[in-house]
mmCIF file of C-alpha atoms in Angstrom:
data_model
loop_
_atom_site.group_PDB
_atom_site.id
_atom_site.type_symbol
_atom_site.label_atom_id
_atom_site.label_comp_id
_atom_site.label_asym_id
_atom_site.label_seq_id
_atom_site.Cartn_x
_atom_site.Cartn_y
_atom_site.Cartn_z
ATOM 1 C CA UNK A 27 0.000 0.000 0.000
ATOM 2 C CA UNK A 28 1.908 3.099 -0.926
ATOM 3 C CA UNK A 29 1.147 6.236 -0.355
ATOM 4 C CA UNK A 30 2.114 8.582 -3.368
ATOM 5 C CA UNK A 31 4.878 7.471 -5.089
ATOM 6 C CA UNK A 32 4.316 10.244 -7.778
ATOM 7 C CA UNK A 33 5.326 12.495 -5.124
ATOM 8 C CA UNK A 34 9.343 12.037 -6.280
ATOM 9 C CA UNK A 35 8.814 14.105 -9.076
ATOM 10 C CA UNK A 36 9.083 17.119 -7.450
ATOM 11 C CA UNK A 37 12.349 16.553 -6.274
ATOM 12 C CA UNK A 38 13.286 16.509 -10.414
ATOM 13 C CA UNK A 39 15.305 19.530 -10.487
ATOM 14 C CA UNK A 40 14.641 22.378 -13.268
ATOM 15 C CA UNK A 41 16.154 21.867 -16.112
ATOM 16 C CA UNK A 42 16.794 18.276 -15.600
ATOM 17 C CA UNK A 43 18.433 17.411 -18.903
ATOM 18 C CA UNK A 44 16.661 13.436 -19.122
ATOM 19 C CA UNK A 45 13.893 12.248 -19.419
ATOM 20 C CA UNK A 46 14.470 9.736 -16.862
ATOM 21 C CA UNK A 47 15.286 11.046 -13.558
ATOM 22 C CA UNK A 48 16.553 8.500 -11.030
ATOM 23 C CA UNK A 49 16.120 11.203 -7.408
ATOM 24 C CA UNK A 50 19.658 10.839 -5.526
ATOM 25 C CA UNK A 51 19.776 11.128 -1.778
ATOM 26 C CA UNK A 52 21.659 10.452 1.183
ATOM 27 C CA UNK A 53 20.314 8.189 3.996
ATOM 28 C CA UNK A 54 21.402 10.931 6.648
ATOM 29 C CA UNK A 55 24.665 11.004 8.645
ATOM 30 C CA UNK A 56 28.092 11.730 7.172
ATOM 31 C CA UNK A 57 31.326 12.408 8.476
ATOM 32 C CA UNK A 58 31.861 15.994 10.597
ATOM 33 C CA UNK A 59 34.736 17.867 10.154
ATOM 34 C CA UNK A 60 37.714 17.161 12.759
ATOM 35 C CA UNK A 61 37.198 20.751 14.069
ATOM 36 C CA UNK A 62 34.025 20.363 14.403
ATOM 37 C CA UNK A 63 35.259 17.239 17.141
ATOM 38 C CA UNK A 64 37.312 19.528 18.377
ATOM 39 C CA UNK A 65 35.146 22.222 18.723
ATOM 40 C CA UNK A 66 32.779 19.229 20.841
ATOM 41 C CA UNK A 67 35.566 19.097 23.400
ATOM 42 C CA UNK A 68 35.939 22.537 23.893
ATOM 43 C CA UNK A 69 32.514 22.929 24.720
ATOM 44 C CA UNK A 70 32.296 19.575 27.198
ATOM 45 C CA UNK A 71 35.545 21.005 28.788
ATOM 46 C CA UNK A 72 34.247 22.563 32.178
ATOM 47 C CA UNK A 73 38.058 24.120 32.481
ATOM 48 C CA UNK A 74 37.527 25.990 28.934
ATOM 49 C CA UNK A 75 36.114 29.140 28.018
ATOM 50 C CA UNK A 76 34.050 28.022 24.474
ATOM 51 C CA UNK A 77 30.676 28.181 25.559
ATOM 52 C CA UNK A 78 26.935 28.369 24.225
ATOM 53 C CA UNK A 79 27.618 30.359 21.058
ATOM 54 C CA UNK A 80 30.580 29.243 20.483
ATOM 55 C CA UNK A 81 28.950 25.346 19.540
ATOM 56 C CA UNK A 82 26.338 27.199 18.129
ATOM 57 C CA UNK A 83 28.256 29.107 15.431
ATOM 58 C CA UNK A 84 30.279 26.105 15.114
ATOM 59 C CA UNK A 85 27.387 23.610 14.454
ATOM 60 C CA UNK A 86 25.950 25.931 12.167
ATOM 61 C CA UNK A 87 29.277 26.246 10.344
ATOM 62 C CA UNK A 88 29.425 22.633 9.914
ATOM 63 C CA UNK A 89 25.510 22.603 8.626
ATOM 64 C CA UNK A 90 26.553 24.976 5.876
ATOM 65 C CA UNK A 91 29.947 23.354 5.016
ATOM 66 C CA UNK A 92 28.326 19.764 4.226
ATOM 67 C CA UNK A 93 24.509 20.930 2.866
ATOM 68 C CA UNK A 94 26.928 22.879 0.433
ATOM 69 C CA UNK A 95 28.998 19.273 -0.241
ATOM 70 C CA UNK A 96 26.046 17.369 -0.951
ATOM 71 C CA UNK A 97 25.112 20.307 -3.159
ATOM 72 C CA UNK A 98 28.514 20.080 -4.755
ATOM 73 C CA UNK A 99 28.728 16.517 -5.106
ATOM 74 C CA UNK A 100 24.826 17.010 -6.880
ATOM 75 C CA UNK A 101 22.653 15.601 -5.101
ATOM 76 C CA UNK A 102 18.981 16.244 -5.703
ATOM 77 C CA UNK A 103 17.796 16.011 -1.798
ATOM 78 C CA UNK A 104 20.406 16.616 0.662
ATOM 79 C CA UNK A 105 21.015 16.617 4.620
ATOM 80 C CA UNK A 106 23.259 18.657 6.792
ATOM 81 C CA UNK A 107 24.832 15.379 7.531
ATOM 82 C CA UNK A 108 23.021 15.331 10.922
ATOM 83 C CA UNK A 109 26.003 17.900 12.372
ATOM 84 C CA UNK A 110 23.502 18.205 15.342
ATOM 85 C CA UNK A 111 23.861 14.966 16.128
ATOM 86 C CA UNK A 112 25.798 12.554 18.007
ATOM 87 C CA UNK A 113 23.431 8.908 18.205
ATOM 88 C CA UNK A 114 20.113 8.629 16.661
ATOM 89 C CA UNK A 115 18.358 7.384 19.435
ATOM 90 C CA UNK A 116 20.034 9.700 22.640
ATOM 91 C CA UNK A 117 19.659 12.750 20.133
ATOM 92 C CA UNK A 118 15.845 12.289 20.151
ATOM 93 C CA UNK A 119 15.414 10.579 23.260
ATOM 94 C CA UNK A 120 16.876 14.073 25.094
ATOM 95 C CA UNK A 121 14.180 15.644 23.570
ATOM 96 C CA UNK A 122 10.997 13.373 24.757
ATOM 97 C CA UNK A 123 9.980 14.116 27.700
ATOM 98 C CA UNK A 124 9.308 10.728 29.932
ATOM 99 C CA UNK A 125 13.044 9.268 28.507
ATOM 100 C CA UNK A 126 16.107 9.747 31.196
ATOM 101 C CA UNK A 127 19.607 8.574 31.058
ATOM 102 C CA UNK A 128 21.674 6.512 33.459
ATOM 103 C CA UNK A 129 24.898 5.996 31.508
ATOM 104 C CA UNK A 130 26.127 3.892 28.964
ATOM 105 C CA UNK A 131 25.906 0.901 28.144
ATOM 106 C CA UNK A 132 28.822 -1.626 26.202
ATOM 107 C CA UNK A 133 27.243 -2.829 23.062
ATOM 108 C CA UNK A 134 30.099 -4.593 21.812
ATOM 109 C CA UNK A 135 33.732 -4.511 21.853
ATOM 110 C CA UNK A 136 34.749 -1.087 23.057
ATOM 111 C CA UNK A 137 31.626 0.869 21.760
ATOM 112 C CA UNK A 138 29.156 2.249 24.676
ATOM 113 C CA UNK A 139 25.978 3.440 23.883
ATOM 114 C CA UNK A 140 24.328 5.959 26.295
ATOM 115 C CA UNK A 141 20.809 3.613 26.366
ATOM 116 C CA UNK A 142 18.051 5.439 27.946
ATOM 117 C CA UNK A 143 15.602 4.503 30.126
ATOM 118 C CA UNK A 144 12.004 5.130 29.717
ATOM 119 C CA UNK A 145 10.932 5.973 32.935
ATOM 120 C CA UNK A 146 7.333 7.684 32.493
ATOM 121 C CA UNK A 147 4.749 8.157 29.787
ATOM 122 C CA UNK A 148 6.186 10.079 26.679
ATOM 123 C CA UNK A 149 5.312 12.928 25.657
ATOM 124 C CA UNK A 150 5.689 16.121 23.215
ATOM 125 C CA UNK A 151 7.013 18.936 24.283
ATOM 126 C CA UNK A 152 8.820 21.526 21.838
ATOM 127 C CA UNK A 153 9.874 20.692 18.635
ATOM 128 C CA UNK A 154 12.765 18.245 17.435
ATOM 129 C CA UNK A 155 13.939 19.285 14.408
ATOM 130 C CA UNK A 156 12.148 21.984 12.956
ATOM 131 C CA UNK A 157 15.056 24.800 13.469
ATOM 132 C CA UNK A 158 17.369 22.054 11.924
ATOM 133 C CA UNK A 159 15.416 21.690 9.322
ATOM 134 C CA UNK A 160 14.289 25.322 8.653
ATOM 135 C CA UNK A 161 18.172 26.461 8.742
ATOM 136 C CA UNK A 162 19.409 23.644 6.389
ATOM 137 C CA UNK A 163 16.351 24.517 3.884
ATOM 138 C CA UNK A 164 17.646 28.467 4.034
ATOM 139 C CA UNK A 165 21.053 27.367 3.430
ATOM 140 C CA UNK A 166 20.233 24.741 0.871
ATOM 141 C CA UNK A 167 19.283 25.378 -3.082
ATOM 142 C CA UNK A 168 17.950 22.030 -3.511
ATOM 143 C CA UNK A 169 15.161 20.260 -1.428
ATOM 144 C CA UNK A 170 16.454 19.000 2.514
ATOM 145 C CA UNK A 171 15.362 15.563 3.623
ATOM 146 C CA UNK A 172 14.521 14.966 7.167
ATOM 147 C CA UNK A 173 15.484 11.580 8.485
ATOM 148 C CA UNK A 174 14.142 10.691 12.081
ATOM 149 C CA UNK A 175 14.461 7.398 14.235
ATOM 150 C CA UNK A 176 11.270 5.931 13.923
ATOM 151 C CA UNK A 177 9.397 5.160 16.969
ATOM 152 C CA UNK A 178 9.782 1.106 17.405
ATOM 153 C CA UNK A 179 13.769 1.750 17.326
ATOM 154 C CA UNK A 180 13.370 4.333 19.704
ATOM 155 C CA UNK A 181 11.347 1.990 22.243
ATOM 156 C CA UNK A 182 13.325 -1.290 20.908
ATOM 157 C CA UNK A 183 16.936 0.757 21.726
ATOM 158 C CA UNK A 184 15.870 1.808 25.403
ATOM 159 C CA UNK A 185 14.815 0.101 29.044
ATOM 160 C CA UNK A 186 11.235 0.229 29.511
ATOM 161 C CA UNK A 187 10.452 1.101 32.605
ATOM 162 C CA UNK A 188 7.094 2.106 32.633
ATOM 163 C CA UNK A 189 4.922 0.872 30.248
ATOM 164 C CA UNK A 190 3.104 -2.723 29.728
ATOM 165 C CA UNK A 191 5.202 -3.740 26.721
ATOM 166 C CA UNK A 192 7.287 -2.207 23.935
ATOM 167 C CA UNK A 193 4.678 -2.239 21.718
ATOM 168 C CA UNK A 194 2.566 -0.059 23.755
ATOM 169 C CA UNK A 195 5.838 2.283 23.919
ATOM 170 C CA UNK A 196 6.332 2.440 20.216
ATOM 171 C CA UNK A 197 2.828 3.359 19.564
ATOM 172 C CA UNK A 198 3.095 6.121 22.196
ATOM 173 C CA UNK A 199 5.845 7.665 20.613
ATOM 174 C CA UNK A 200 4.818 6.914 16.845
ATOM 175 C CA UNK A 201 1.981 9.476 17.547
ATOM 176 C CA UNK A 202 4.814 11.682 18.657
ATOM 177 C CA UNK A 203 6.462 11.365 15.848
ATOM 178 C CA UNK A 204 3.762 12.427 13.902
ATOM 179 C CA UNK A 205 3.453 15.512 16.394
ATOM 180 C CA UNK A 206 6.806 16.471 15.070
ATOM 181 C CA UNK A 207 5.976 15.583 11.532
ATOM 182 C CA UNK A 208 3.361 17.845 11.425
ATOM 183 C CA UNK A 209 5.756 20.804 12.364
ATOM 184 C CA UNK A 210 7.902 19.799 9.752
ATOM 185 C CA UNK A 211 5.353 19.792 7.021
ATOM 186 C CA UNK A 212 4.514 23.053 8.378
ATOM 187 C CA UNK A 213 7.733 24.464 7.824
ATOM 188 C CA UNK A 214 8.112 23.310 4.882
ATOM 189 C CA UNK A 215 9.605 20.063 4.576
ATOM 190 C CA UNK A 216 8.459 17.266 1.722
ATOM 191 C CA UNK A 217 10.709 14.227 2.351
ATOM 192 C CA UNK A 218 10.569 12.376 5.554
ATOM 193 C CA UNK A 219 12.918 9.671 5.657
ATOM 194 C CA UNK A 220 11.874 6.979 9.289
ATOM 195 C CA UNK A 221 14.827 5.112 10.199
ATOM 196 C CA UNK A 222 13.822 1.627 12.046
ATOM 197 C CA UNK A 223 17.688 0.208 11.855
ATOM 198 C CA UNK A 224 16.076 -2.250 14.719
ATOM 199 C CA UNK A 225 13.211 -3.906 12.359
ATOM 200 C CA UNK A 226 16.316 -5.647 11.012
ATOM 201 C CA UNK A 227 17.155 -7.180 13.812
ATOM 202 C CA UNK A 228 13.525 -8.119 15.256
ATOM 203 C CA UNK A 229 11.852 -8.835 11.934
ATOM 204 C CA UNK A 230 8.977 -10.737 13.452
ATOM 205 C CA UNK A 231 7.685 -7.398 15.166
ATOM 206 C CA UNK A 232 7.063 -6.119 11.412
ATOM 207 C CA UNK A 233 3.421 -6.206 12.708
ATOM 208 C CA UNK A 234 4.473 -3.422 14.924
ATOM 209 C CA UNK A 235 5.668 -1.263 13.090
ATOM 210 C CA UNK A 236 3.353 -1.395 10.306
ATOM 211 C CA UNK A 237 0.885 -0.256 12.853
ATOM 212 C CA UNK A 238 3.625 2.501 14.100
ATOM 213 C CA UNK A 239 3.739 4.135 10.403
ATOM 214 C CA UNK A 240 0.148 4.207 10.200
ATOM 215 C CA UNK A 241 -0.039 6.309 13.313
ATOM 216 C CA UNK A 242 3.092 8.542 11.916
ATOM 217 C CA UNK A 243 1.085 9.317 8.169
ATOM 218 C CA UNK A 244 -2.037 9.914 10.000
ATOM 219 C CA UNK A 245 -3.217 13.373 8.263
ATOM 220 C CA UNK A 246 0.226 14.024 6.039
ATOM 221 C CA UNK A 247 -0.891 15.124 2.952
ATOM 222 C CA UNK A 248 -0.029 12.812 0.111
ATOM 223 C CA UNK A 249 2.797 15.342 -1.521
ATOM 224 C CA UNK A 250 4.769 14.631 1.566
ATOM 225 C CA UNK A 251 7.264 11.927 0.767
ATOM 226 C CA UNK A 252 7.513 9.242 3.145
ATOM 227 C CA UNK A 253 10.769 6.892 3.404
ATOM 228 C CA UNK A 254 11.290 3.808 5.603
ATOM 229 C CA UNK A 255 14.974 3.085 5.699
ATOM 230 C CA UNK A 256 15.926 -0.517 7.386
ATOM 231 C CA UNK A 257 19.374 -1.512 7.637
ATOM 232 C CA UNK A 258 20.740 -4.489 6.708
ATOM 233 C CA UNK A 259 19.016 -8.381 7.942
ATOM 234 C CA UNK A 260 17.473 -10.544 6.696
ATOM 235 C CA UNK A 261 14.677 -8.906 4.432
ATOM 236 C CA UNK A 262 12.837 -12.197 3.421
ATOM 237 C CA UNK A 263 11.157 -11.551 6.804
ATOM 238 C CA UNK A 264 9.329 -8.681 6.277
ATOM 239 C CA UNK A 265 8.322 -9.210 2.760
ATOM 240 C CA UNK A 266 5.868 -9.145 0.934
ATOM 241 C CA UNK A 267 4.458 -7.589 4.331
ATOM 242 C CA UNK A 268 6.732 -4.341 3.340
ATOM 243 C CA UNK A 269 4.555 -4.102 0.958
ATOM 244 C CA UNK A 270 1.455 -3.134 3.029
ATOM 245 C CA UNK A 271 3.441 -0.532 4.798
ATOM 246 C CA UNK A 272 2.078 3.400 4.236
ATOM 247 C CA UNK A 273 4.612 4.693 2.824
ATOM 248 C CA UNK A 274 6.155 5.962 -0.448
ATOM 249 C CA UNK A 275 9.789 4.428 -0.604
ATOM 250 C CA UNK A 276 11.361 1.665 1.212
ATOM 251 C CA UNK A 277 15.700 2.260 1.328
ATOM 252 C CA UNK A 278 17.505 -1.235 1.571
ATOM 253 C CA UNK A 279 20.592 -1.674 2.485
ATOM 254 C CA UNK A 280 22.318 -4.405 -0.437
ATOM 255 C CA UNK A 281 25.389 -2.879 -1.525
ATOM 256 C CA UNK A 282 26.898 -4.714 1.110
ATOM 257 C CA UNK A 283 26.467 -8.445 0.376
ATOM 258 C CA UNK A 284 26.923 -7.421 -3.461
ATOM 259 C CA UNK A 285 22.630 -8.210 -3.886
ATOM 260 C CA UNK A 286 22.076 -11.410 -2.681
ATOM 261 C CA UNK A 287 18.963 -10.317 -1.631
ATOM 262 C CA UNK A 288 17.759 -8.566 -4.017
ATOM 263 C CA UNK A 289 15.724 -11.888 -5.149
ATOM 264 C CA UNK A 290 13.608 -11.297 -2.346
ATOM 265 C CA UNK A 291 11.719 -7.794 -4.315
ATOM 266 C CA UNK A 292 12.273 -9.328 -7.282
ATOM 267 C CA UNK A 293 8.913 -11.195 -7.987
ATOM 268 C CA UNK A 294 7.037 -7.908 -9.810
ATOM 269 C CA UNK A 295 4.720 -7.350 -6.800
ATOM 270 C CA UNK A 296 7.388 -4.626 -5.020
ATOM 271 C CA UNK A 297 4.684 -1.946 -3.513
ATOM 272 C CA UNK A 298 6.627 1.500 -2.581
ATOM 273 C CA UNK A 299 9.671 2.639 -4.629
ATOM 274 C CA UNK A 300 12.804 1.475 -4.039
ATOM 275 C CA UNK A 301 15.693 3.741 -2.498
ATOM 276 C CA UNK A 302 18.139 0.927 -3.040
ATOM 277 C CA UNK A 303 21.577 1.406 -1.593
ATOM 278 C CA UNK A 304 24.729 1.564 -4.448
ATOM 279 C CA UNK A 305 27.427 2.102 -2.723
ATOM 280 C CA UNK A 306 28.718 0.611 0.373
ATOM 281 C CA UNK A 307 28.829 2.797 3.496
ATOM 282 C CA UNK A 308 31.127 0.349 5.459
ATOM 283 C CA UNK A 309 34.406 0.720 3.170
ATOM 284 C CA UNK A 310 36.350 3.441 2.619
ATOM 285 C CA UNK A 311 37.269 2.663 -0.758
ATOM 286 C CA UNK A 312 35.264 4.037 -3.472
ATOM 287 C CA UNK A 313 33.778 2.191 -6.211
ATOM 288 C CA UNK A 314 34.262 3.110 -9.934
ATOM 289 C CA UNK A 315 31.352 4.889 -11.961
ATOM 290 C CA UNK A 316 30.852 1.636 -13.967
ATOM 291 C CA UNK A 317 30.489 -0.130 -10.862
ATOM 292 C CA UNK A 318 27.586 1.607 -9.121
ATOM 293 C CA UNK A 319 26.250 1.896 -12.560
ATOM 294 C CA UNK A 320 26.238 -2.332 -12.308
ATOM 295 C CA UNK A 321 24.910 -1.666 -8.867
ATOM 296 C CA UNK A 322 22.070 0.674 -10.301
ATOM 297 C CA UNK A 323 20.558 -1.987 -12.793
ATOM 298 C CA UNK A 324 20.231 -4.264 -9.868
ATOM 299 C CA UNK A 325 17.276 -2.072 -8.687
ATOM 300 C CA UNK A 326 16.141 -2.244 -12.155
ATOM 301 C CA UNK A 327 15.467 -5.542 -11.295
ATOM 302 C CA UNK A 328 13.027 -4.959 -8.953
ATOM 303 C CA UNK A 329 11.291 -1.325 -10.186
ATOM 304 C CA UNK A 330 11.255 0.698 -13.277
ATOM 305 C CA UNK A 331 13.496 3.334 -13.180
ATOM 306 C CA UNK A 332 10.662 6.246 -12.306
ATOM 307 C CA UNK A 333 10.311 4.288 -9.251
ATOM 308 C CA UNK A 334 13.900 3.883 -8.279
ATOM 309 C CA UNK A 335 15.824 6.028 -5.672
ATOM 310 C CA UNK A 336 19.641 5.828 -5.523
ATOM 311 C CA UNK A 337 21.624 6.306 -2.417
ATOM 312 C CA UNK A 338 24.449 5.107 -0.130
ATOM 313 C CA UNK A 339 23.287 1.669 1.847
ATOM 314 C CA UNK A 340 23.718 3.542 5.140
ATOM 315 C CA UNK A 341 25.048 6.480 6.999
ATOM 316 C CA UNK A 342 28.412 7.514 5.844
ATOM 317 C CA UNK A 343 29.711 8.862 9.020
ATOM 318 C CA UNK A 344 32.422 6.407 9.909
ATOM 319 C CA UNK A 345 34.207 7.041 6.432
ATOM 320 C CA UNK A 346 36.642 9.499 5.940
ATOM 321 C CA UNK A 347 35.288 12.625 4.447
ATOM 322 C CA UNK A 348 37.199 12.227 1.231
ATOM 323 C CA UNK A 349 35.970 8.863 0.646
ATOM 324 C CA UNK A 350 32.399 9.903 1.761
ATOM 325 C CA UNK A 351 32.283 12.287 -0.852
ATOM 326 C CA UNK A 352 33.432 10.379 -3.818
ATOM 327 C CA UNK A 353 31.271 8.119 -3.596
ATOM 328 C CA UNK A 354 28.318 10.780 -3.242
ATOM 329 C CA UNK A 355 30.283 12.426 -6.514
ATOM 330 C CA UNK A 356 30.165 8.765 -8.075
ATOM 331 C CA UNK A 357 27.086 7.968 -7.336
ATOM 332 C CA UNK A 358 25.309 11.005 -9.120
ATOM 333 C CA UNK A 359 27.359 10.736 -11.646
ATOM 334 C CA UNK A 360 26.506 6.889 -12.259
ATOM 335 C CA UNK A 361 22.986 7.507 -12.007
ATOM 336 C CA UNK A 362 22.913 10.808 -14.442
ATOM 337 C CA UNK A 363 24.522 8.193 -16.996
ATOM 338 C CA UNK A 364 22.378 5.466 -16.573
ATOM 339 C CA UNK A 365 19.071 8.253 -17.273
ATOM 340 C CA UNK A 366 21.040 9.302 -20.248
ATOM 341 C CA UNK A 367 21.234 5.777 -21.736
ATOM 342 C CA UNK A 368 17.814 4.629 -20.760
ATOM 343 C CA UNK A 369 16.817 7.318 -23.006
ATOM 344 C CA UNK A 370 19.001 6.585 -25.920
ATOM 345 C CA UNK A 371 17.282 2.892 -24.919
ATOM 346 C CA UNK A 372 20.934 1.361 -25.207
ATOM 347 C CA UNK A 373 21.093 -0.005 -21.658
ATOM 348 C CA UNK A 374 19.968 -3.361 -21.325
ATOM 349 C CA UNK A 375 17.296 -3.152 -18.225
ATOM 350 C CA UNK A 376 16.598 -6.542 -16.442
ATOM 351 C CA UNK A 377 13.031 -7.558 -17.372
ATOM 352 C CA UNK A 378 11.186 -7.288 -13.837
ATOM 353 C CA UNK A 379 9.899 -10.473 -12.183
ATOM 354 C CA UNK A 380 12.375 -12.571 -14.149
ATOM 355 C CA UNK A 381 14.789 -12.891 -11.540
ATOM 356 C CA UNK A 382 15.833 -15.984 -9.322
ATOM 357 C CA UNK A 383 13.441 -16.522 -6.792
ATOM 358 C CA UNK A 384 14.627 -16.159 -3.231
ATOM 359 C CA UNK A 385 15.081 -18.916 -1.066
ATOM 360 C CA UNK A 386 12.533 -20.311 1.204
#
């Protein structure tokens, strides 16, 4: 059940010189700039003078600096590379009110995460992201995508202290979510990206968060493009269900395991578009044009190309910069060719629903 799907077309920039237009995008995070880090430390140094304003003009420094990038590298949505942020779930959680924090918690080898605790009923209380977004929309010249944790991560990711179950949690905060949706739309925004990283790993709870994105489209107009990006598991699990979800795009992460799975869309049913991941957010090498160009007929497989997005598999913030942007350069340029020879009609698309089907 998707939404609007014809709602990518306004992210086709004037001008565009194809006649196909394959909408690039990043999934959301990307590498800050070391003084940016260093900035951070200033600021959580009692000892030191760099205060308040100081982060302030430096976070907004760093919004401007990589909005710009993605402009540069030609993106046609982009993100301030989530400069404000430092986790996706203790970033949000700050913000709800009925979340608290005890301190972290190992997650594996020497990683901590800083897992909260729900402690109390959640509830709204100021906006999360509309300043973000409205100051990356006045710096940007092409449209801004908002990603936000979606709400089953955010009750999967934290101690539950105070209500029945999880699932009771996530719906709780799924109407939140559309709280702060709302604000968005108000100020402007037109692509919502929901990251549930923790579907992947609980696939049998896809139930849940069908139910959750239902309560987060509840009375978004149609225009407003929805995204549901789940990280990489095992996605035999949750489809066809996927395909009941309300939304307009569903971002897999495949680059990865080179597209073993991508069998598992490939049966000519696939619902939402597909923001299919083309280059691999986990190396820092980056891959040729010809290769992500191999990697972009892979989604052919699955969709036609008017309903195929093309992005990075993940977050890019663990690569070096350099590295983060080539492939962002790469990847638009790889998908600008691939328009441009789908319509000179000399690029040899996979015929949909003839792929392998996917294990049982």
């Amino acid at each position: 059940m998707s939404r609007n799907p014809a709602n990518r077309e306004q992210f086709r920039p004037e001008g565009h010189e194809h006649d196909h237009f394959l909408l690039t995008t990043v999934v959301g995070s990307y590498p800050k700039p070391k003084w940016l880090n260093r900035a951070r430390d200033l600021f959580e140094d009692e000892d030191h003078d760099f205060g308040e304003a100081e982060w302030t003009e430096a976070t907004d420094d760093a919004c401007r600096v990589i909005t710009h990038e993605h402009e540069r590298a030609g993106l046609d949505t982009v993100v301030d590379g989530e400069m404000r942020r430092e986790e996706m779930v203790e970033f949000f959680a700050e913000r709800i009110d009925g979340y608290e924090f005890n301190g972290p918690v190992k997650v594996w080898g020497h990683n901590y995460f800083d897992k909260p605790s729900v402690v109390e009923d959640v509830e709204y209380d100021e906006p999360w992201l509309v300043d973000e977004f409205e100051f990356a929309a006045d710096v940007a010249s092409r449209p801004v995508k908002v990603p936000i944790t979606g709400p089953y991560t955010l009750a999967n990711w934290a101690f539950n202290e105070s209500y029945e179950d999880d699932e009771a949690l996530a719906y709780d905060l799924a109407d939140l979510v559309n709280e702060e949706i709302e604000k968005l739309v108000e100020a402007g925004a037109r692509y919502i990206q929901i990251d549930e990283p923790a579907l992947a790993t609980t696939p049998d709870d896809h139930a849940i968060v069908g139910e959750c994105l239902e309560r987060i489209v509840a009375d978004i107009p149609d225009e407003v493009r929805i995204g549901l990006h789940v990280c990489y598991g095992d996605y035999s699990r949750v489809y066809p269900e996927i395909n009941d979800y309300p939304i307009d795009e569903f971002d897999v992460e495949l680059c990865n395991d080179d597209y073993e799975q991508i069998e598992t869309f490939a049966d000519g049913e696939f619902a939402p578009d597909l923001a299919l991941g083309v280059v691999d957010a986990h190396v820092a090498e980056v891959e040729s044009v010809e290769e992500i160009k191999e990697n972009i007929l892979q989604g052919l497989k699955v969709v036609p190309p008017e309903k195929l997005t093309v992005s990075p598999d993940c977050g890019l913030k663990l690569l070096p910069r350099e590295a983060a942007y080539g492939k962002m350069e790469n990847l638009v340029q790889a998908a600008r060719e691939v328009e441009q020879e789908l319509d000179e009609g000399t690029i040899d698309v996979p015929a949909i629903g003839d792929a392998a089907p996917a294990d049982d």
